[in-house]
Short mmCIF file of C-alpha atoms in Angstrom, two decimals:
data_model
loop_
_atom_site.label_atom_id
_atom_site.label_comp_id
_atom_site.label_asym_id
_atom_site.label_seq_id
_atom_site.Cartn_x
_atom_site.Cartn_y
_atom_site.Cartn_z
CA MET A 1 -109.90 35.66 -107.00
CA ARG A 2 -106.83 34.12 -105.30
CA LYS A 3 -107.64 30.66 -106.67
CA ILE A 4 -108.27 32.01 -110.16
CA SER A 5 -104.97 33.89 -110.12
CA LYS A 6 -103.07 30.77 -109.02
CA PHE A 7 -104.83 28.68 -111.67
CA ILE A 8 -103.78 31.14 -114.38
CA ARG A 9 -100.17 30.95 -113.18
CA HIS A 10 -100.32 27.18 -113.55
CA LEU A 11 -101.31 27.43 -117.20
CA LYS A 12 -97.61 27.77 -118.04
CA PHE A 13 -97.32 24.05 -117.32
CA VAL A 14 -99.55 23.35 -120.33
CA LYS A 15 -97.20 23.65 -123.29
CA SER A 16 -98.82 21.78 -126.18
CA PRO A 17 -102.20 21.57 -127.95
CA ILE A 18 -102.14 17.79 -127.48
CA LEU A 19 -101.89 18.19 -123.71
CA SER A 20 -104.64 20.82 -123.73
CA GLY A 21 -106.89 18.38 -125.57
CA ARG A 22 -106.14 15.61 -123.07
CA ILE A 23 -106.97 17.93 -120.16
CA ILE A 24 -110.28 18.97 -121.73
CA SER A 25 -111.09 15.30 -122.36
CA GLY A 26 -110.31 14.49 -118.72
CA TYR A 27 -112.75 17.08 -117.43
CA PHE A 28 -115.43 15.99 -119.91
CA ASN A 29 -115.14 12.29 -119.03
CA THR A 30 -115.16 13.03 -115.30
CA LEU A 31 -117.89 15.67 -115.11
CA ALA A 32 -120.14 14.89 -118.06
CA ARG A 33 -119.73 11.14 -118.52
CA MET A 34 -119.19 10.45 -114.79
CA ARG A 35 -116.17 8.25 -115.49
CA ASN A 36 -112.99 7.95 -113.44
CA VAL A 37 -109.91 9.27 -115.22
CA LEU A 38 -106.32 8.45 -114.28
CA ARG A 39 -104.81 11.94 -114.20
CA SER A 40 -101.33 11.48 -112.73
CA VAL A 41 -98.74 8.76 -112.11
CA GLU A 42 -95.86 8.91 -109.64
CA LEU A 43 -93.28 6.68 -111.33
CA ALA A 44 -90.22 5.50 -109.41
CA VAL A 45 -87.26 4.48 -111.56
CA THR A 46 -84.65 3.72 -108.86
CA TYR A 47 -84.26 3.57 -105.09
CA HIS A 48 -80.57 4.39 -105.07
CA CYS A 49 -79.71 7.85 -103.73
CA GLN A 50 -76.66 9.87 -102.66
CA ALA A 51 -78.50 11.52 -99.75
CA ALA A 52 -79.46 10.07 -96.37
CA CYS A 53 -82.76 11.77 -95.54
CA HIS A 54 -84.18 10.49 -92.27
CA LYS A 55 -87.78 10.81 -93.47
CA CYS A 56 -87.43 9.28 -96.97
CA TYR A 57 -90.80 7.66 -97.75
CA SER A 58 -89.23 5.06 -100.04
CA ALA A 59 -86.48 3.96 -97.64
CA ASN A 60 -88.09 0.54 -97.22
CA LEU A 61 -88.87 -0.13 -100.90
CA PHE A 62 -85.44 -1.18 -102.21
CA GLU A 63 -85.25 -4.90 -102.96
CA LYS A 64 -81.77 -6.23 -103.57
CA ASN A 65 -82.65 -9.05 -105.96
CA LYS A 66 -85.09 -7.17 -108.19
CA ASP A 67 -84.35 -5.31 -111.42
CA TYR A 68 -85.54 -1.78 -111.99
CA LEU A 69 -88.01 -1.03 -114.77
CA THR A 70 -86.37 -0.78 -118.20
CA VAL A 71 -86.96 2.04 -120.67
CA ALA A 72 -89.05 -0.28 -122.84
CA GLN A 73 -91.17 -1.32 -119.85
CA ILE A 74 -91.64 2.31 -118.83
CA SER A 75 -92.75 3.18 -122.35
CA GLY A 76 -95.35 0.40 -122.21
CA ILE A 77 -96.59 1.52 -118.80
CA ILE A 78 -97.03 5.11 -119.96
CA LYS A 79 -98.93 4.02 -123.07
CA GLN A 80 -101.30 2.01 -120.89
CA ALA A 81 -101.75 4.97 -118.50
CA MET A 82 -102.41 7.36 -121.38
CA GLY A 83 -105.20 5.06 -122.49
CA LEU A 84 -106.76 5.70 -119.06
CA GLY A 85 -106.53 9.49 -119.46
CA LEU A 86 -103.03 10.32 -118.13
CA ILE A 87 -101.90 13.95 -118.43
CA HIS A 88 -98.92 13.92 -116.03
CA VAL A 89 -96.12 11.61 -114.94
CA ASN A 90 -93.69 12.47 -112.17
CA ILE A 91 -90.36 10.62 -112.40
CA THR A 92 -89.12 9.93 -108.90
CA GLY A 93 -86.98 7.61 -106.82
CA GLY A 94 -84.63 7.42 -104.94
CA GLU A 95 -82.67 9.83 -107.08
CA PRO A 96 -83.78 9.38 -110.72
CA THR A 97 -80.80 11.20 -112.20
CA LEU A 98 -78.59 8.30 -111.05
CA ARG A 99 -80.09 6.33 -113.93
CA SER A 100 -77.62 6.60 -116.84
CA ASP A 101 -80.60 6.31 -119.21
CA ILE A 102 -82.61 9.14 -117.63
CA LEU A 103 -82.95 10.99 -120.96
CA GLU A 104 -84.35 7.86 -122.59
CA ILE A 105 -86.75 7.51 -119.65
CA ILE A 106 -87.99 11.07 -120.19
CA ASP A 107 -88.52 10.29 -123.89
CA ALA A 108 -90.38 7.09 -122.99
CA CYS A 109 -92.84 9.16 -120.95
CA SER A 110 -94.14 10.94 -124.11
CA PRO A 111 -93.27 14.52 -123.08
CA GLU A 112 -94.67 15.83 -126.36
CA LYS A 113 -98.14 14.68 -125.29
CA ILE A 114 -98.25 14.92 -121.47
CA MET A 115 -96.54 16.82 -118.65
CA VAL A 116 -93.35 15.11 -117.49
CA SER A 117 -91.74 16.26 -114.24
CA LEU A 118 -88.71 14.95 -112.37
CA VAL A 119 -87.91 15.02 -108.65
CA THR A 120 -84.25 15.46 -107.74
CA ASN A 121 -81.97 16.29 -104.83
CA ALA A 122 -79.81 18.12 -107.43
CA LEU A 123 -76.58 16.62 -106.12
CA GLY A 124 -75.55 15.16 -109.46
CA LEU A 125 -77.00 17.76 -111.78
CA THR A 126 -74.91 19.87 -114.13
CA LYS A 127 -75.86 22.81 -116.28
CA ASP A 128 -75.38 20.73 -119.42
CA GLN A 129 -77.64 17.99 -118.09
CA ILE A 130 -80.44 20.47 -117.41
CA ARG A 131 -79.95 21.86 -120.92
CA LEU A 132 -80.49 18.33 -122.21
CA PHE A 133 -83.60 17.97 -120.02
CA LYS A 134 -85.01 20.98 -121.85
CA LYS A 135 -84.06 19.50 -125.22
CA HIS A 136 -85.90 16.32 -124.29
CA ARG A 137 -88.99 18.35 -123.31
CA LEU A 138 -88.95 17.89 -119.55
CA ASN A 139 -91.77 20.12 -118.33
CA THR A 140 -90.85 20.61 -114.67
CA ILE A 141 -87.96 20.07 -112.29
CA GLN A 142 -88.93 19.50 -108.65
CA ILE A 143 -85.95 20.09 -106.38
CA SER A 144 -86.26 18.61 -102.88
CA LEU A 145 -85.62 21.26 -100.25
CA ASP A 146 -85.94 20.60 -96.53
CA SER A 147 -85.14 24.08 -95.25
CA ALA A 148 -84.49 27.64 -96.37
CA ASP A 149 -81.44 27.51 -94.11
CA ARG A 150 -78.33 26.13 -95.84
CA GLN A 151 -76.93 24.36 -92.78
CA VAL A 152 -80.24 22.80 -91.76
CA HIS A 153 -80.93 21.48 -95.26
CA ASP A 154 -77.46 19.96 -95.56
CA ARG A 155 -77.79 18.35 -92.12
CA LEU A 156 -81.18 16.84 -92.89
CA ARG A 157 -79.93 15.54 -96.23
CA GLY A 158 -76.71 14.22 -94.74
CA VAL A 159 -74.63 15.81 -97.51
CA PRO A 160 -72.54 19.01 -97.16
CA GLY A 161 -73.13 21.40 -100.07
CA CYS A 162 -76.55 19.97 -100.95
CA TYR A 163 -78.26 23.36 -100.51
CA ASP A 164 -75.85 25.11 -102.87
CA LYS A 165 -76.35 22.36 -105.46
CA ALA A 166 -80.11 22.86 -105.23
CA MET A 167 -79.82 26.61 -105.73
CA ALA A 168 -77.48 26.17 -108.71
CA ALA A 169 -79.87 23.70 -110.34
CA ALA A 170 -82.75 26.12 -109.76
CA SER A 171 -80.90 28.90 -111.58
CA TRP A 172 -80.15 26.60 -114.53
CA ALA A 173 -83.79 25.49 -114.74
CA ARG A 174 -84.88 29.13 -114.97
CA GLU A 175 -82.17 29.84 -117.55
CA PHE A 176 -83.40 27.07 -119.85
CA GLY A 177 -87.09 27.77 -119.31
CA ILE A 178 -88.01 24.63 -117.39
CA ASN A 179 -90.80 25.07 -114.84
CA LEU A 180 -89.36 25.08 -111.33
CA CYS A 181 -90.76 23.72 -108.07
CA PHE A 182 -89.15 23.12 -104.74
CA THR A 183 -90.71 20.20 -102.91
CA THR A 184 -90.80 19.76 -99.15
CA VAL A 185 -92.58 17.83 -96.38
CA LEU A 186 -94.99 19.29 -93.84
CA SER A 187 -94.75 17.56 -90.45
CA THR A 188 -94.71 18.10 -86.71
CA GLU A 189 -90.91 18.46 -86.67
CA ALA A 190 -89.54 21.92 -85.93
CA SER A 191 -87.60 21.86 -89.20
CA SER A 192 -90.72 21.25 -91.31
CA ASN A 193 -93.64 22.88 -89.51
CA SER A 194 -95.80 25.73 -90.80
CA SER A 195 -93.30 28.37 -89.73
CA GLU A 196 -90.58 26.73 -91.79
CA MET A 197 -92.99 26.37 -94.74
CA ASN A 198 -93.45 30.13 -94.74
CA LYS A 199 -89.70 30.66 -94.84
CA LEU A 200 -89.51 28.33 -97.83
CA LEU A 201 -92.34 30.23 -99.51
CA ASP A 202 -90.37 33.47 -99.07
CA LEU A 203 -87.43 31.73 -100.75
CA CYS A 204 -89.67 30.61 -103.59
CA VAL A 205 -90.76 34.18 -104.24
CA ARG A 206 -87.10 35.16 -104.60
CA GLU A 207 -86.32 32.15 -106.76
CA LYS A 208 -89.45 32.50 -108.94
CA ALA A 209 -90.58 28.99 -108.07
CA PHE A 210 -93.56 27.15 -106.65
CA LEU A 211 -93.35 25.22 -103.38
CA LEU A 212 -94.94 21.77 -103.56
CA ILE A 213 -95.92 20.90 -100.00
CA CYS A 214 -96.05 17.15 -99.39
CA ASP A 215 -97.69 15.32 -96.51
CA SER A 216 -95.76 13.39 -93.88
CA ALA A 217 -96.39 9.70 -93.33
CA ALA A 218 -95.36 6.92 -90.95
CA VAL A 219 -93.65 4.97 -93.75
CA GLY A 220 -90.09 4.55 -94.99
CA GLY A 221 -87.66 6.31 -92.68
CA TRP A 222 -90.57 7.31 -90.46
CA LYS A 223 -92.16 3.86 -90.34
CA ASN A 224 -94.39 3.52 -87.25
CA LYS A 225 -93.51 7.10 -86.18
CA ASN A 226 -97.05 8.41 -86.10
CA GLU A 227 -95.94 11.37 -84.02
CA LYS A 228 -94.40 12.87 -87.17
CA MET A 229 -97.89 13.26 -88.64
CA MET A 230 -100.25 16.06 -87.67
CA THR A 231 -103.81 15.19 -86.79
CA CYS A 232 -106.24 15.46 -89.67
CA ALA A 233 -107.64 18.74 -88.33
CA GLU A 234 -104.17 20.21 -87.76
CA ARG A 235 -103.02 19.17 -91.23
CA ASN A 236 -106.10 20.60 -92.95
CA GLU A 237 -105.99 23.87 -91.03
CA THR A 238 -102.26 24.32 -91.65
CA LEU A 239 -102.58 23.54 -95.33
CA GLU A 240 -105.51 25.90 -95.72
CA GLY A 241 -103.41 28.74 -94.37
CA LEU A 242 -100.33 27.89 -96.43
CA MET A 243 -102.29 27.48 -99.65
CA ARG A 244 -103.33 31.13 -99.52
CA HIS A 245 -99.81 31.94 -100.65
CA PRO A 246 -99.60 32.37 -104.44
CA ASN A 247 -96.49 30.16 -104.65
CA ALA A 248 -97.87 27.24 -102.62
CA ARG A 249 -98.94 23.99 -104.27
CA HIS A 250 -100.33 20.69 -103.02
CA HIS A 251 -101.21 17.48 -104.86
CA ASN A 252 -104.92 17.82 -104.01
CA MET A 253 -105.26 21.33 -105.49
CA TYR A 254 -106.45 20.57 -109.00
CA ASN A 255 -108.26 17.53 -110.26
CA PHE A 256 -110.86 16.61 -112.84
CA ARG A 257 -113.59 16.63 -110.18
CA MET A 258 -113.02 20.39 -109.80
CA ARG A 259 -112.94 20.25 -106.02
CA THR A 260 -110.13 19.91 -103.52
CA GLY A 261 -109.73 16.35 -102.36
CA CYS A 262 -107.58 13.24 -102.04
CA PRO A 263 -106.82 11.72 -105.48
CA ALA A 264 -105.31 8.44 -104.21
CA GLY A 265 -106.18 5.33 -106.16
CA ILE A 266 -108.54 6.99 -108.63
CA GLU A 267 -107.00 10.07 -110.22
CA LYS A 268 -103.47 9.39 -109.03
CA ILE A 269 -101.39 6.25 -108.42
CA TYR A 270 -97.83 5.31 -107.55
CA ILE A 271 -95.79 2.75 -109.48
CA THR A 272 -92.68 1.41 -107.81
CA ALA A 273 -89.35 0.97 -109.57
CA TYR A 274 -90.26 -2.71 -109.92
CA GLY A 275 -93.74 -2.19 -111.38
CA ASP A 276 -95.91 -2.66 -108.29
CA VAL A 277 -98.95 -0.35 -108.31
CA THR A 278 -100.13 1.37 -105.12
CA PRO A 279 -102.76 4.06 -104.51
CA CYS A 280 -100.24 6.65 -103.34
CA ASP A 281 -96.51 7.09 -102.79
CA LEU A 282 -97.27 7.20 -99.04
CA ILE A 283 -99.40 4.04 -99.11
CA HIS A 284 -97.37 0.98 -100.05
CA ASP A 285 -100.19 -1.55 -100.42
CA SER A 286 -99.70 -3.18 -103.82
CA PHE A 287 -102.78 -3.95 -105.92
CA GLY A 288 -100.74 -5.81 -108.53
CA ASN A 289 -97.70 -5.54 -110.77
CA VAL A 290 -97.99 -3.86 -114.16
CA LEU A 291 -95.40 -6.25 -115.61
CA LYS A 292 -97.74 -9.14 -114.84
CA GLU A 293 -101.21 -7.77 -115.55
CA PRO A 294 -102.71 -4.77 -117.39
CA LEU A 295 -102.67 -1.44 -115.59
CA ARG A 296 -106.38 -1.02 -116.37
CA ASP A 297 -107.20 -4.17 -114.38
CA ILE A 298 -105.06 -3.10 -111.41
CA TRP A 299 -106.59 0.38 -111.42
CA LYS A 300 -110.07 -1.16 -111.53
CA LYS A 301 -109.31 -3.06 -108.31
CA MET A 302 -108.56 0.26 -106.61
CA GLN A 303 -111.75 1.85 -107.94
CA ASN A 304 -113.78 -1.03 -106.49
CA HIS A 305 -111.99 -1.03 -103.13
CA PRO A 306 -114.15 0.41 -100.30
CA ILE A 307 -111.34 2.65 -99.03
CA TYR A 308 -110.52 4.30 -102.36
CA ALA A 309 -113.85 4.16 -104.20
CA THR A 310 -115.33 7.21 -102.43
CA LYS A 311 -113.47 10.46 -102.94
CA GLY A 312 -113.50 13.07 -100.20
CA TYR A 313 -111.68 16.12 -98.95
CA ASP A 314 -109.52 14.46 -96.29
CA CYS A 315 -106.39 12.45 -97.01
CA ILE A 316 -107.41 8.79 -97.01
CA ARG A 317 -104.69 7.91 -94.49
CA TYR A 318 -106.59 9.82 -91.78
CA LEU A 319 -109.89 7.98 -92.29
CA ASP A 320 -111.04 5.45 -89.69
CA LYS A 321 -111.63 2.75 -92.32
CA PHE A 322 -108.01 3.09 -93.44
CA LYS A 323 -106.68 2.99 -89.86
CA ASN A 324 -108.87 0.03 -88.98
CA ALA A 325 -107.63 -1.88 -92.01
CA ARG A 326 -104.08 -1.32 -90.76
CA LYS A 327 -104.90 -2.99 -87.44
CA LYS A 328 -106.03 -6.24 -89.04
#
């Protein structure tokens, strides 16, 4: 009953008949035709940011002499992904609102046909900008939140006033009828353990928002810091408890296979701000660049790769075959 209730609450994210049709098609192709369907794309559009988060997963991805994807290139990427079944794109960074053409980027993602969400630290957001997001059919705003405590959040972000900016942006999102999520990282640190997750969930109840709980990883700002990651058993047990809360979300909750599990490389991929395609935003192994070869061909490489071909419950990064590959 709990899962059914949460699923019904998520139906508010489906706002058009076209999207409904694409979702039905995704389930049919996966379950009836036994075909892989690319459900979701994490799309970076910049690696610039005003914050200084110590755990930023993309801290090592900025390349000084490379140009970011253009609006036209993004439009082409999304069209290719939609041909593979796409129903959702998440615009991320860095801080995507630093792009002066962010509204054109949202338009390029076909928000009239698929769900378009945007991750932000909220530092540069204004009420008028969020009003324009609504006008341009942005489905969801995901506001990064490290702590329910104002001082702790500001300290972890390295920016005084960041918490108040996040809360203001949340109120504007509700005012204009944009779906609202706070997004945070679950780790072994005292500021982001299960106890802190529950405090954030209490905040989400007050703010009428979901909490998207993300996994930690020894990449970016935490490169080679494996102690920041829970063991597989600890992570699964903690998540299982947290996901009982009606406001808790995780990226492995819903998929076309209709069972909880890791979507990396098959149902979900990450595309860097330069067009490199990886299986996950926490796995930075490029399988090719979408500006140089078709996305379908790159995605096929992932489907045929022994690590990503078999879908299971556990996050791929915990599997022995993934760890062993890292040692080579």
